[in-house]
PDB file of C-alpha atoms and ligand atoms in Angstrom:
ATOM      1  CA  MET A   1       6.349 -21.629   8.837  1.00  0.00           C
ATOM      2  CA  SER A   2       6.694 -22.161   5.069  1.00  0.00           C
ATOM      3  CA  GLU A   3       9.922 -21.176   3.325  1.00  0.00           C
ATOM      4  CA  GLN A   4       8.030 -18.606   1.295  1.00  0.00           C
ATOM      5  CA  ARG A   5       6.624 -16.989   4.433  1.00  0.00           C
ATOM      6  CA  GLU A   6      10.044 -16.969   6.094  1.00  0.00           C
ATOM      7  CA  GLU A   7      11.477 -15.238   3.046  1.00  0.00           C
ATOM      8  CA  SER A   8       8.775 -12.564   2.959  1.00  0.00           C
ATOM      9  CA  ILE A   9       9.307 -11.873   6.662  1.00  0.00           C
ATOM     10  CA  ARG A  10      13.056 -11.585   6.147  1.00  0.00           C
ATOM     11  CA  ILE A  11      12.497  -9.083   3.317  1.00  0.00           C
ATOM     12  CA  LEU A  12      10.126  -7.015   5.477  1.00  0.00           C
ATOM     13  CA  GLN A  13      12.614  -6.972   8.343  1.00  0.00           C
ATOM     14  CA  GLU A  14      15.280  -5.686   5.957  1.00  0.00           C
ATOM     15  CA  LYS A  15      12.911  -2.995   4.693  1.00  0.00           C
ATOM     16  CA  ALA A  16      12.177  -1.875   8.246  1.00  0.00           C
ATOM     17  CA  LYS A  17      15.906  -1.559   8.931  1.00  0.00           C
ATOM     18  CA  ILE A  18      16.338   0.618   5.842  1.00  0.00           C
ATOM     19  CA  VAL A  19      13.378   2.718   6.975  1.00  0.00           C
ATOM     20  CA  ARG A  20      14.907   3.186  10.453  1.00  0.00           C
ATOM     21  CA  LYS A  21      18.166   4.384   8.925  1.00  0.00           C
ATOM     22  CA  HIS A  22      16.289   6.867   6.733  1.00  0.00           C
ATOM     23  CA  ILE A  23      14.490   8.158   9.833  1.00  0.00           C
ATOM     24  CA  VAL A  24      17.743   8.786  11.689  1.00  0.00           C
ATOM     25  CA  ARG A  25      19.361  10.488   8.684  1.00  0.00           C
ATOM     26  CA  MET A  26      16.309  12.668   7.987  1.00  0.00           C
ATOM     27  CA  ILE A  27      16.016  13.888  11.545  1.00  0.00           C
ATOM     28  CA  ALA A  28      19.770  14.348  11.935  1.00  0.00           C
ATOM     29  CA  GLY A  29      19.748  16.379   8.695  1.00  0.00           C
ATOM     30  CA  ALA A  30      16.784  18.497   9.752  1.00  0.00           C
ATOM     31  CA  GLY A  31      18.338  19.317  13.112  1.00  0.00           C
ATOM     32  CA  SER A  32      15.446  17.927  15.158  1.00  0.00           C
ATOM     33  CA  GLY A  33      12.233  15.967  14.892  1.00  0.00           C
ATOM     34  CA  HIS A  34       9.942  13.298  16.310  1.00  0.00           C
ATOM     35  CA  ILE A  35      12.415  10.473  16.131  1.00  0.00           C
ATOM     36  CA  ALA A  36      11.297   7.936  18.749  1.00  0.00           C
ATOM     37  CA  PRO A  37       7.629   8.032  17.590  1.00  0.00           C
ATOM     38  CA  ALA A  38       8.781   7.205  14.036  1.00  0.00           C
ATOM     39  CA  LEU A  39      11.077   4.360  15.120  1.00  0.00           C
ATOM     40  CA  SER A  40       8.241   2.970  17.224  1.00  0.00           C
ATOM     41  CA  CYS A  41       5.977   2.362  14.217  1.00  0.00           C
ATOM     42  CA  ALA A  42       8.611   1.546  11.547  1.00  0.00           C
ATOM     43  CA  ASP A  43       7.834  -2.197  11.536  1.00  0.00           C
ATOM     44  CA  ILE A  44       4.068  -1.729  11.334  1.00  0.00           C
ATOM     45  CA  ILE A  45       4.295   0.828   8.530  1.00  0.00           C
ATOM     46  CA  SER A  46       6.801  -1.305   6.608  1.00  0.00           C
ATOM     47  CA  ALA A  47       4.545  -4.374   6.867  1.00  0.00           C
ATOM     48  CA  LEU A  48       1.556  -2.357   5.685  1.00  0.00           C
ATOM     49  CA  TYR A  49       3.219  -0.746   2.673  1.00  0.00           C
ATOM     50  CA  PHE A  50       5.387  -3.641   1.557  1.00  0.00           C
ATOM     51  CA  SER A  51       2.955  -6.472   2.114  1.00  0.00           C
ATOM     52  CA  VAL A  52      -0.654  -5.439   2.715  1.00  0.00           C
ATOM     53  CA  LEU A  53      -1.750  -2.163   1.124  1.00  0.00           C
ATOM     54  CA  ARG A  54      -2.979  -2.316  -2.467  1.00  0.00           C
ATOM     55  CA  LEU A  55      -1.423   0.796  -3.970  1.00  0.00           C
ATOM     56  CA  ASP A  56       0.056   2.031  -7.221  1.00  0.00           C
ATOM     57  CA  PRO A  57       2.906   4.509  -6.666  1.00  0.00           C
ATOM     58  CA  LYS A  58       2.586   5.535 -10.323  1.00  0.00           C
ATOM     59  CA  ASP A  59      -1.061   6.417  -9.771  1.00  0.00           C
ATOM     60  CA  PRO A  60      -1.372   7.653  -6.162  1.00  0.00           C
ATOM     61  CA  GLN A  61      -5.022   8.633  -6.684  1.00  0.00           C
ATOM     62  CA  TRP A  62      -6.092   5.248  -8.152  1.00  0.00           C
ATOM     63  CA  GLU A  63      -9.669   5.092  -6.929  1.00  0.00           C
ATOM     64  CA  ASP A  64      -9.600   1.467  -5.784  1.00  0.00           C
ATOM     65  CA  ARG A  65      -6.456   1.881  -3.677  1.00  0.00           C
ATOM     66  CA  ASP A  66      -6.408   1.015  -0.003  1.00  0.00           C
ATOM     67  CA  ARG A  67      -6.247   4.087   2.212  1.00  0.00           C
ATOM     68  CA  PHE A  68      -3.698   4.548   4.992  1.00  0.00           C
ATOM     69  CA  ILE A  69      -3.966   7.400   7.481  1.00  0.00           C
ATOM     70  CA  LEU A  70      -1.165   8.177   9.895  1.00  0.00           C
ATOM     71  CA  SER A  71      -3.307   9.658  12.639  1.00  0.00           C
ATOM     72  CA  LYS A  72      -0.198  10.097  14.830  1.00  0.00           C
ATOM     73  CA  GLY A  73       1.094  12.457  12.137  1.00  0.00           C
ATOM     74  CA  HIS A  74       4.168  13.461  14.154  1.00  0.00           C
ATOM     75  CA  GLY A  75       5.633  10.006  13.365  1.00  0.00           C
ATOM     76  CA  CYS A  76       5.681  10.955   9.661  1.00  0.00           C
ATOM     77  CA  ALA A  77       9.401  10.335   9.088  1.00  0.00           C
ATOM     78  CA  ALA A  78       8.553   6.603   9.033  1.00  0.00           C
ATOM     79  CA  GLN A  79       5.814   7.110   6.444  1.00  0.00           C
ATOM     80  CA  TYR A  80       7.974   9.381   4.274  1.00  0.00           C
ATOM     81  CA  ALA A  81      10.758   6.780   4.253  1.00  0.00           C
ATOM     82  CA  VAL A  82       8.353   4.040   3.179  1.00  0.00           C
ATOM     83  CA  LEU A  83       6.675   6.195   0.519  1.00  0.00           C
ATOM     84  CA  ALA A  84      10.096   6.964  -0.970  1.00  0.00           C
ATOM     85  CA  GLU A  85      11.164   3.313  -0.860  1.00  0.00           C
ATOM     86  CA  LYS A  86       7.869   2.377  -2.583  1.00  0.00           C
ATOM     87  CA  GLY A  87       8.558   4.890  -5.352  1.00  0.00           C
ATOM     88  CA  PHE A  88       5.977   7.592  -4.620  1.00  0.00           C
ATOM     89  CA  PHE A  89       8.829  10.117  -4.870  1.00  0.00           C
ATOM     90  CA  PRO A  90      12.619   9.859  -5.211  1.00  0.00           C
ATOM     91  CA  VAL A  91      14.569   8.712  -2.145  1.00  0.00           C
ATOM     92  CA  GLU A  92      16.737  11.850  -2.443  1.00  0.00           C
ATOM     93  CA  VAL A  93      13.728  13.977  -1.454  1.00  0.00           C
ATOM     94  CA  LEU A  94      14.053  12.535   2.065  1.00  0.00           C
ATOM     95  CA  GLY A  95      17.185  14.686   2.428  1.00  0.00           C
ATOM     96  CA  THR A  96      15.000  17.808   2.243  1.00  0.00           C
ATOM     97  CA  PHE A  97      12.934  16.830   5.300  1.00  0.00           C
ATOM     98  CA  CYS A  98      11.674  19.927   7.150  1.00  0.00           C
ATOM     99  CA  ARG A  99      13.398  22.434   4.885  1.00  0.00           C
ATOM    100  CA  LEU A 100      11.290  25.473   4.027  1.00  0.00           C
ATOM    101  CA  ASP A 101      10.959  24.531   0.346  1.00  0.00           C
ATOM    102  CA  SER A 102      10.404  20.798   0.949  1.00  0.00           C
ATOM    103  CA  ILE A 103       7.206  18.850   0.345  1.00  0.00           C
ATOM    104  CA  LEU A 104       8.114  16.881   3.495  1.00  0.00           C
ATOM    105  CA  GLY A 105       7.116  18.946   6.504  1.00  0.00           C
ATOM    106  CA  GLY A 106       7.158  18.003  10.170  1.00  0.00           C
ATOM    107  CA  HIS A 107       3.614  16.672   9.758  1.00  0.00           C
ATOM    108  CA  PRO A 108       2.134  15.049   6.607  1.00  0.00           C
ATOM    109  CA  ASP A 109       0.458  17.298   4.049  1.00  0.00           C
ATOM    110  CA  MET A 110      -1.933  15.549   1.643  1.00  0.00           C
ATOM    111  CA  LEU A 111      -1.791  18.488  -0.762  1.00  0.00           C
ATOM    112  CA  LYS A 112       1.955  18.216  -1.219  1.00  0.00           C
ATOM    113  CA  ILE A 113       3.011  14.600  -0.753  1.00  0.00           C
ATOM    114  CA  PRO A 114       2.030  11.877  -3.231  1.00  0.00           C
ATOM    115  CA  GLY A 115       0.554   8.927  -1.319  1.00  0.00           C
ATOM    116  CA  VAL A 116      -0.543  10.864   1.766  1.00  0.00           C
ATOM    117  CA  GLU A 117      -4.322  10.522   2.205  1.00  0.00           C
ATOM    118  CA  ALA A 118      -4.949  12.976   5.035  1.00  0.00           C
ATOM    119  CA  SER A 119      -3.133  15.906   6.584  1.00  0.00           C
ATOM    120  CA  THR A 120      -2.582  14.940  10.197  1.00  0.00           C
ATOM    121  CA  GLY A 121      -0.659  16.125  13.218  1.00  0.00           C
ATOM    122  CA  SER A 122      -3.488  17.499  15.287  1.00  0.00           C
ATOM    123  CA  LEU A 123      -4.116  14.275  17.186  1.00  0.00           C
ATOM    124  CA  GLY A 124      -7.515  12.618  17.426  1.00  0.00           C
ATOM    125  CA  HIS A 125      -8.842  13.142  13.922  1.00  0.00           C
ATOM    126  CA  GLY A 126      -7.461  10.298  11.801  1.00  0.00           C
ATOM    127  CA  LEU A 127      -9.952   7.672  12.914  1.00  0.00           C
ATOM    128  CA  SER A 128     -12.967   9.810  12.057  1.00  0.00           C
ATOM    129  CA  ILE A 129     -11.448  10.679   8.680  1.00  0.00           C
ATOM    130  CA  GLY A 130     -11.011   6.932   8.165  1.00  0.00           C
ATOM    131  CA  VAL A 131     -14.641   6.324   9.153  1.00  0.00           C
ATOM    132  CA  GLY A 132     -15.728   8.756   6.441  1.00  0.00           C
ATOM    133  CA  MET A 133     -13.559   7.039   3.834  1.00  0.00           C
ATOM    134  CA  ALA A 134     -14.821   3.606   4.879  1.00  0.00           C
ATOM    135  CA  ILE A 135     -18.461   4.726   4.650  1.00  0.00           C
ATOM    136  CA  ALA A 136     -17.734   6.213   1.213  1.00  0.00           C
ATOM    137  CA  GLY A 137     -16.145   2.924   0.129  1.00  0.00           C
ATOM    138  CA  LYS A 138     -19.281   1.012   1.120  1.00  0.00           C
ATOM    139  CA  ALA A 139     -21.583   3.562  -0.537  1.00  0.00           C
ATOM    140  CA  ASP A 140     -19.583   3.362  -3.766  1.00  0.00           C
ATOM    141  CA  ARG A 141     -19.401  -0.454  -3.557  1.00  0.00           C
ATOM    142  CA  LYS A 142     -15.626  -0.363  -3.617  1.00  0.00           C
ATOM    143  CA  GLY A 143     -13.460  -3.112  -2.195  1.00  0.00           C
ATOM    144  CA  TYR A 144     -10.769  -0.883  -0.716  1.00  0.00           C
ATOM    145  CA  ARG A 145      -9.793  -1.089   2.934  1.00  0.00           C
ATOM    146  CA  VAL A 146      -8.975   1.828   5.230  1.00  0.00           C
ATOM    147  CA  PHE A 147      -6.130   1.538   7.748  1.00  0.00           C
ATOM    148  CA  VAL A 148      -5.556   4.089  10.507  1.00  0.00           C
ATOM    149  CA  LEU A 149      -2.500   4.146  12.758  1.00  0.00           C
ATOM    150  CA  LEU A 150      -2.971   5.894  16.098  1.00  0.00           C
ATOM    151  CA  GLY A 151      -0.739   6.576  19.080  1.00  0.00           C
ATOM    152  CA  ASP A 152      -1.757   5.196  22.461  1.00  0.00           C
ATOM    153  CA  GLY A 153      -1.555   8.651  24.061  1.00  0.00           C
ATOM    154  CA  GLU A 154      -3.781   9.769  21.211  1.00  0.00           C
ATOM    155  CA  ASN A 155      -6.497   7.561  22.699  1.00  0.00           C
ATOM    156  CA  ASP A 156      -6.915  10.335  25.291  1.00  0.00           C
ATOM    157  CA  GLU A 157      -8.619  12.430  22.617  1.00  0.00           C
ATOM    158  CA  GLY A 158     -12.404  12.223  22.891  1.00  0.00           C
ATOM    159  CA  ALA A 159     -12.822  12.340  19.117  1.00  0.00           C
ATOM    160  CA  VAL A 160     -11.125   8.937  18.843  1.00  0.00           C
ATOM    161  CA  TRP A 161     -14.053   7.421  20.708  1.00  0.00           C
ATOM    162  CA  GLU A 162     -16.651   9.238  18.597  1.00  0.00           C
ATOM    163  CA  GLY A 163     -14.984   7.668  15.559  1.00  0.00           C
ATOM    164  CA  ALA A 164     -14.851   4.278  17.275  1.00  0.00           C
ATOM    165  CA  MET A 165     -18.566   4.465  18.093  1.00  0.00           C
ATOM    166  CA  ALA A 166     -19.529   5.485  14.544  1.00  0.00           C
ATOM    167  CA  ALA A 167     -17.377   2.733  13.007  1.00  0.00           C
ATOM    168  CA  SER A 168     -19.179  -0.042  14.829  1.00  0.00           C
ATOM    169  CA  HIS A 169     -22.583   1.616  14.360  1.00  0.00           C
ATOM    170  CA  TYR A 170     -22.026   1.533  10.594  1.00  0.00           C
ATOM    171  CA  ARG A 171     -20.476  -1.973  10.744  1.00  0.00           C
ATOM    172  CA  LEU A 172     -17.345  -0.842   8.967  1.00  0.00           C
ATOM    173  CA  ASP A 173     -15.522  -4.099   8.427  1.00  0.00           C
ATOM    174  CA  ASN A 174     -13.443  -2.281   5.806  1.00  0.00           C
ATOM    175  CA  LEU A 175     -11.841  -0.186   8.577  1.00  0.00           C
ATOM    176  CA  ILE A 176      -8.781  -1.365  10.522  1.00  0.00           C
ATOM    177  CA  ALA A 177      -7.232   0.669  13.322  1.00  0.00           C
ATOM    178  CA  ILE A 178      -3.787  -0.046  14.719  1.00  0.00           C
ATOM    179  CA  ILE A 179      -2.690   1.389  18.049  1.00  0.00           C
ATOM    180  CA  ASP A 180       1.048   1.983  18.445  1.00  0.00           C
ATOM    181  CA  ARG A 181       1.050   0.971  22.113  1.00  0.00           C
ATOM    182  CA  ASN A 182       4.487   2.158  23.190  1.00  0.00           C
ATOM    183  CA  ARG A 183       3.130   3.334  26.558  1.00  0.00           C
ATOM    184  CA  LEU A 184       4.823   6.740  26.298  1.00  0.00           C
ATOM    185  CA  GLN A 185       3.527  10.096  25.157  1.00  0.00           C
ATOM    186  CA  VAL A 186       5.142  13.583  25.117  1.00  0.00           C
ATOM    187  CA  ASP A 187       5.974  13.962  28.754  1.00  0.00           C
ATOM    188  CA  GLY A 188       5.556  10.634  30.438  1.00  0.00           C
ATOM    189  CA  TRP A 189       4.009   7.185  30.600  1.00  0.00           C
ATOM    190  CA  THR A 190       0.509   7.010  29.196  1.00  0.00           C
ATOM    191  CA  GLU A 191      -0.738   5.326  32.366  1.00  0.00           C
ATOM    192  CA  ASP A 192       0.513   8.261  34.480  1.00  0.00           C
ATOM    193  CA  VAL A 193      -0.760  11.024  32.182  1.00  0.00           C
ATOM    194  CA  MET A 194      -4.195   9.464  31.597  1.00  0.00           C
ATOM    195  CA  ASN A 195      -4.797   5.835  32.431  1.00  0.00           C
ATOM    196  CA  SER A 196      -6.122   4.127  29.309  1.00  0.00           C
ATOM    197  CA  GLU A 197      -6.428   0.643  30.766  1.00  0.00           C
ATOM    198  CA  PRO A 198      -8.251  -1.640  30.278  1.00  0.00           C
ATOM    199  CA  LEU A 199      -7.661  -0.605  26.672  1.00  0.00           C
ATOM    200  CA  ILE A 200      -8.660  -3.899  25.077  1.00  0.00           C
ATOM    201  CA  ASP A 201     -11.959  -3.993  26.987  1.00  0.00           C
ATOM    202  CA  LYS A 202     -12.687  -0.404  25.972  1.00  0.00           C
ATOM    203  CA  TRP A 203     -12.294  -1.100  22.246  1.00  0.00           C
ATOM    204  CA  ARG A 204     -14.244  -4.331  22.587  1.00  0.00           C
ATOM    205  CA  SER A 205     -17.078  -2.568  24.389  1.00  0.00           C
ATOM    206  CA  PHE A 206     -17.229  -0.075  21.517  1.00  0.00           C
ATOM    207  CA  GLY A 207     -18.062  -3.029  19.264  1.00  0.00           C
ATOM    208  CA  TRP A 208     -14.643  -3.632  17.689  1.00  0.00           C
ATOM    209  CA  PHE A 209     -12.923  -6.926  16.941  1.00  0.00           C
ATOM    210  CA  VAL A 210      -9.707  -6.679  18.974  1.00  0.00           C
ATOM    211  CA  GLN A 211      -6.299  -8.346  18.634  1.00  0.00           C
ATOM    212  CA  GLU A 212      -3.170  -7.700  20.702  1.00  0.00           C
ATOM    213  CA  ILE A 213       0.286  -8.330  19.253  1.00  0.00           C
ATOM    214  CA  ASN A 214       3.983  -7.579  19.500  1.00  0.00           C
ATOM    215  CA  GLY A 215       4.262  -4.630  17.117  1.00  0.00           C
ATOM    216  CA  HIS A 216       7.879  -5.415  16.241  1.00  0.00           C
ATOM    217  CA  ASP A 217       7.319  -9.056  15.284  1.00  0.00           C
ATOM    218  CA  MET A 218       6.717  -9.169  11.524  1.00  0.00           C
ATOM    219  CA  ASN A 219       5.066 -12.563  11.722  1.00  0.00           C
ATOM    220  CA  GLU A 220       2.550 -11.363  14.314  1.00  0.00           C
ATOM    221  CA  ILE A 221       1.958  -8.100  12.433  1.00  0.00           C
ATOM    222  CA  LEU A 222       1.194  -9.934   9.186  1.00  0.00           C
ATOM    223  CA  ASP A 223      -1.024 -12.508  10.894  1.00  0.00           C
ATOM    224  CA  ALA A 224      -3.009  -9.820  12.705  1.00  0.00           C
ATOM    225  CA  LEU A 225      -3.456  -7.693   9.580  1.00  0.00           C
ATOM    226  CA  GLY A 226      -4.610 -10.798   7.702  1.00  0.00           C
ATOM    227  CA  VAL A 227      -7.214 -11.635  10.358  1.00  0.00           C
ATOM    228  CA  ALA A 228      -8.261  -7.972  10.695  1.00  0.00           C
ATOM    229  CA  THR A 229      -9.137  -7.765   7.014  1.00  0.00           C
ATOM    230  CA  ASP A 230     -11.456 -10.814   7.121  1.00  0.00           C
ATOM    231  CA  PRO A 231     -15.087  -9.749   6.650  1.00  0.00           C
ATOM    232  CA  ARG A 232     -17.019  -9.820   9.930  1.00  0.00           C
ATOM    233  CA  GLU A 233     -19.458  -6.865   9.826  1.00  0.00           C
ATOM    234  CA  ARG A 234     -17.532  -4.843  12.396  1.00  0.00           C
ATOM    235  CA  PRO A 235     -14.332  -2.825  12.464  1.00  0.00           C
ATOM    236  CA  ALA A 236     -11.077  -4.338  13.707  1.00  0.00           C
ATOM    237  CA  VAL A 237      -8.387  -2.883  15.921  1.00  0.00           C
ATOM    238  CA  ILE A 238      -4.894  -4.196  16.536  1.00  0.00           C
ATOM    239  CA  ILE A 239      -3.248  -3.141  19.782  1.00  0.00           C
ATOM    240  CA  ALA A 240       0.418  -3.383  18.831  1.00  0.00           C
ATOM    241  CA  ASN A 241       2.765  -3.413  21.812  1.00  0.00           C
ATOM    242  CA  THR A 242       5.841  -1.463  20.778  1.00  0.00           C
ATOM    243  CA  ILE A 243       8.932   0.216  22.150  1.00  0.00           C
ATOM    244  CA  LYS A 244       9.258   3.931  21.564  1.00  0.00           C
ATOM    245  CA  GLY A 245      12.603   4.550  19.854  1.00  0.00           C
ATOM    246  CA  LYS A 246      12.922   0.871  18.867  1.00  0.00           C
ATOM    247  CA  GLY A 247      16.287  -0.018  17.346  1.00  0.00           C
ATOM    248  CA  VAL A 248      18.427   2.679  18.962  1.00  0.00           C
ATOM    249  CA  SER A 249      19.361   1.608  22.490  1.00  0.00           C
ATOM    250  CA  PHE A 250      19.641   5.063  24.073  1.00  0.00           C
ATOM    251  CA  MET A 251      16.262   6.146  22.669  1.00  0.00           C
ATOM    252  CA  GLU A 252      14.287   3.039  23.594  1.00  0.00           C
ATOM    253  CA  SER A 253      11.478   3.744  26.086  1.00  0.00           C
ATOM    254  CA  SER A 254      13.008   7.103  26.937  1.00  0.00           C
ATOM    255  CA  VAL A 255      10.710  10.094  27.255  1.00  0.00           C
ATOM    256  CA  ASP A 256      13.653  12.341  26.282  1.00  0.00           C
ATOM    257  CA  TRP A 257      13.561  11.237  22.656  1.00  0.00           C
ATOM    258  CA  HIS A 258       9.909  11.953  21.828  1.00  0.00           C
ATOM    259  CA  TYR A 259      11.230  14.998  20.009  1.00  0.00           C
ATOM    260  CA  GLY A 260      14.942  15.399  19.793  1.00  0.00           C
ATOM    261  CA  ALA A 261      17.991  16.812  18.101  1.00  0.00           C
ATOM    262  CA  LEU A 262      20.790  14.477  17.114  1.00  0.00           C
ATOM    263  CA  THR A 263      24.384  15.600  17.447  1.00  0.00           C
ATOM    264  CA  ALA A 264      26.931  14.233  14.965  1.00  0.00           C
ATOM    265  CA  GLU A 265      27.956  11.719  17.654  1.00  0.00           C
ATOM    266  CA  THR A 266      24.475  10.517  18.572  1.00  0.00           C
ATOM    267  CA  ALA A 267      23.530  10.210  14.884  1.00  0.00           C
ATOM    268  CA  THR A 268      26.645   8.142  14.173  1.00  0.00           C
ATOM    269  CA  GLN A 269      25.998   5.970  17.203  1.00  0.00           C
ATOM    270  CA  ALA A 270      22.360   5.419  16.167  1.00  0.00           C
ATOM    271  CA  LEU A 271      23.325   4.486  12.599  1.00  0.00           C
ATOM    272  CA  LYS A 272      26.060   2.183  13.857  1.00  0.00           C
ATOM    273  CA  GLU A 273      23.561   0.307  16.035  1.00  0.00           C
ATOM    274  CA  LEU A 274      21.111  -0.005  13.143  1.00  0.00           C
ATOM    275  CA  GLU A 275      23.850  -1.260  10.829  1.00  0.00           C
ATOM    276  CA  LEU A 276      24.991  -3.823  13.372  1.00  0.00           C
ATOM    277  CA  ALA A 277      21.391  -5.026  13.686  1.00  0.00           C
ATOM    278  CA  GLU A 278      21.295  -5.344   9.916  1.00  0.00           C
ATOM    279  CA  ARG A 279      24.167  -7.818   9.911  1.00  0.00           C
ATOM    280  CA  ARG A 280      22.577  -9.962  12.601  1.00  0.00           C
TER     281      ARG A 280
HETATM  282  C1  LIG B   1      -4.633  17.776  19.470  1.00  0.00           C
HETATM  283  C2  LIG B   1      -3.176  17.699  19.806  1.00  0.00           C
HETATM  284  N1  LIG B   1      -2.779  17.956  21.068  1.00  0.00           N
HETATM  285  C3  LIG B   1      -1.467  17.898  21.402  1.00  0.00           C
HETATM  286  C4  LIG B   1      -0.528  17.602  20.430  1.00  0.00           C
HETATM  287  C5  LIG B   1       0.939  17.587  20.796  1.00  0.00           C
HETATM  288  N2  LIG B   1       1.484  16.243  20.736  1.00  0.00           N
HETATM  289  C6  LIG B   1       2.290  15.846  19.730  1.00  0.00           C
HETATM  290  S1  LIG B   1       2.783  14.252  19.894  1.00  0.00           S
HETATM  291  C7  LIG B   1       1.930  14.079  21.325  1.00  0.00           C
HETATM  292  C8  LIG B   1       1.972  12.795  22.110  1.00  0.00           C
HETATM  293  C9  LIG B   1       1.438  11.665  21.357  1.00  0.00           C
HETATM  294  O1  LIG B   1       1.631  10.494  22.085  1.00  0.00           O
HETATM  295  P1  LIG B   1       1.207   9.130  21.490  1.00  0.00           P
HETATM  296  O2  LIG B   1      -0.117   9.238  20.838  1.00  0.00           O
HETATM  297  O3  LIG B   1       1.348   8.111  22.561  1.00  0.00           O
HETATM  298  O4  LIG B   1       2.247   8.892  20.315  1.00  0.00           O
HETATM  299  P2  LIG B   1       3.778   8.452  20.381  1.00  0.00           P
HETATM  300  O5  LIG B   1       4.579   9.688  20.140  1.00  0.00           O
HETATM  301  O6  LIG B   1       4.063   7.862  21.717  1.00  0.00           O
HETATM  302  O7  LIG B   1       3.945   7.454  19.320  1.00  0.00           O
HETATM  303  C10 LIG B   1       1.263  15.251  21.669  1.00  0.00           C
HETATM  304  C11 LIG B   1       0.437  15.430  22.872  1.00  0.00           C
HETATM  305  C12 LIG B   1      -0.989  17.357  19.120  1.00  0.00           C
HETATM  306  N3  LIG B   1      -0.149  17.042  18.136  1.00  0.00           N
HETATM  307  N4  LIG B   1      -2.309  17.393  18.838  1.00  0.00           N
END
């Protein structure tokens, strides 16, 4: 690996640690929230915003910008943290998370938050919204790419597969889906609630170019996003194997932390673990 690449990976890892700490503080401050789903996708979202997406925080509606849709909208604390760190709004606004007068609700609102492309939270819709944006990009002869992040439990929604079918029908090589494959959903393991395997074969049979990676390894995330954005006349999906609650030992792969309230002690413990990781 070149020195330059090593340095950019180190910077991204640092960003992801900052994002994780924001997530813990936001949810501790709000009293409760979807904490483990946000920690699960913190590395992927950091890599996207700090290395891949072509955006201008000073001009959130710039018409040539890449589009990012958080289809698993409940994981929004991760996106809010990254948007603030990118400069879409002041970092202090994160402290208002889930307050009545805040722009930052428990699910992303495109009418209130600069940089949010679609209001999500009702699972299953983000991919089809992305298909529409990708078709529009082709029709307008624009070079922007559309990225959609989905949960693996979200794959149980039939509308995901309607979007998947349309994307390959229209050869949307400007559309990239990423599945946060943490193998948990609200109340159990995805394979127990609704078996999604063989997931790779399913996406492939829908006409998608498929890659499988470790969704916490910055090098693999960057490589996969680079390959996914190569032109190939079909959409690309990255199945990113992740750990729900990643970074906080007592939340990792625990169904209890899908939605949770942090006490002063658990918040301190979580932040301590994240700070220790930072020094490593
Ligand atoms: C249409 C719809 N049904 C149910 C819910 C309630 N819900 C919120 S999160 C969630 C589980 C999502 O699991 P997964 O997609 O695996 O995401 P994870 O939290 O594991 O990242 C569900 C069912 C919802 N938001 N939308």
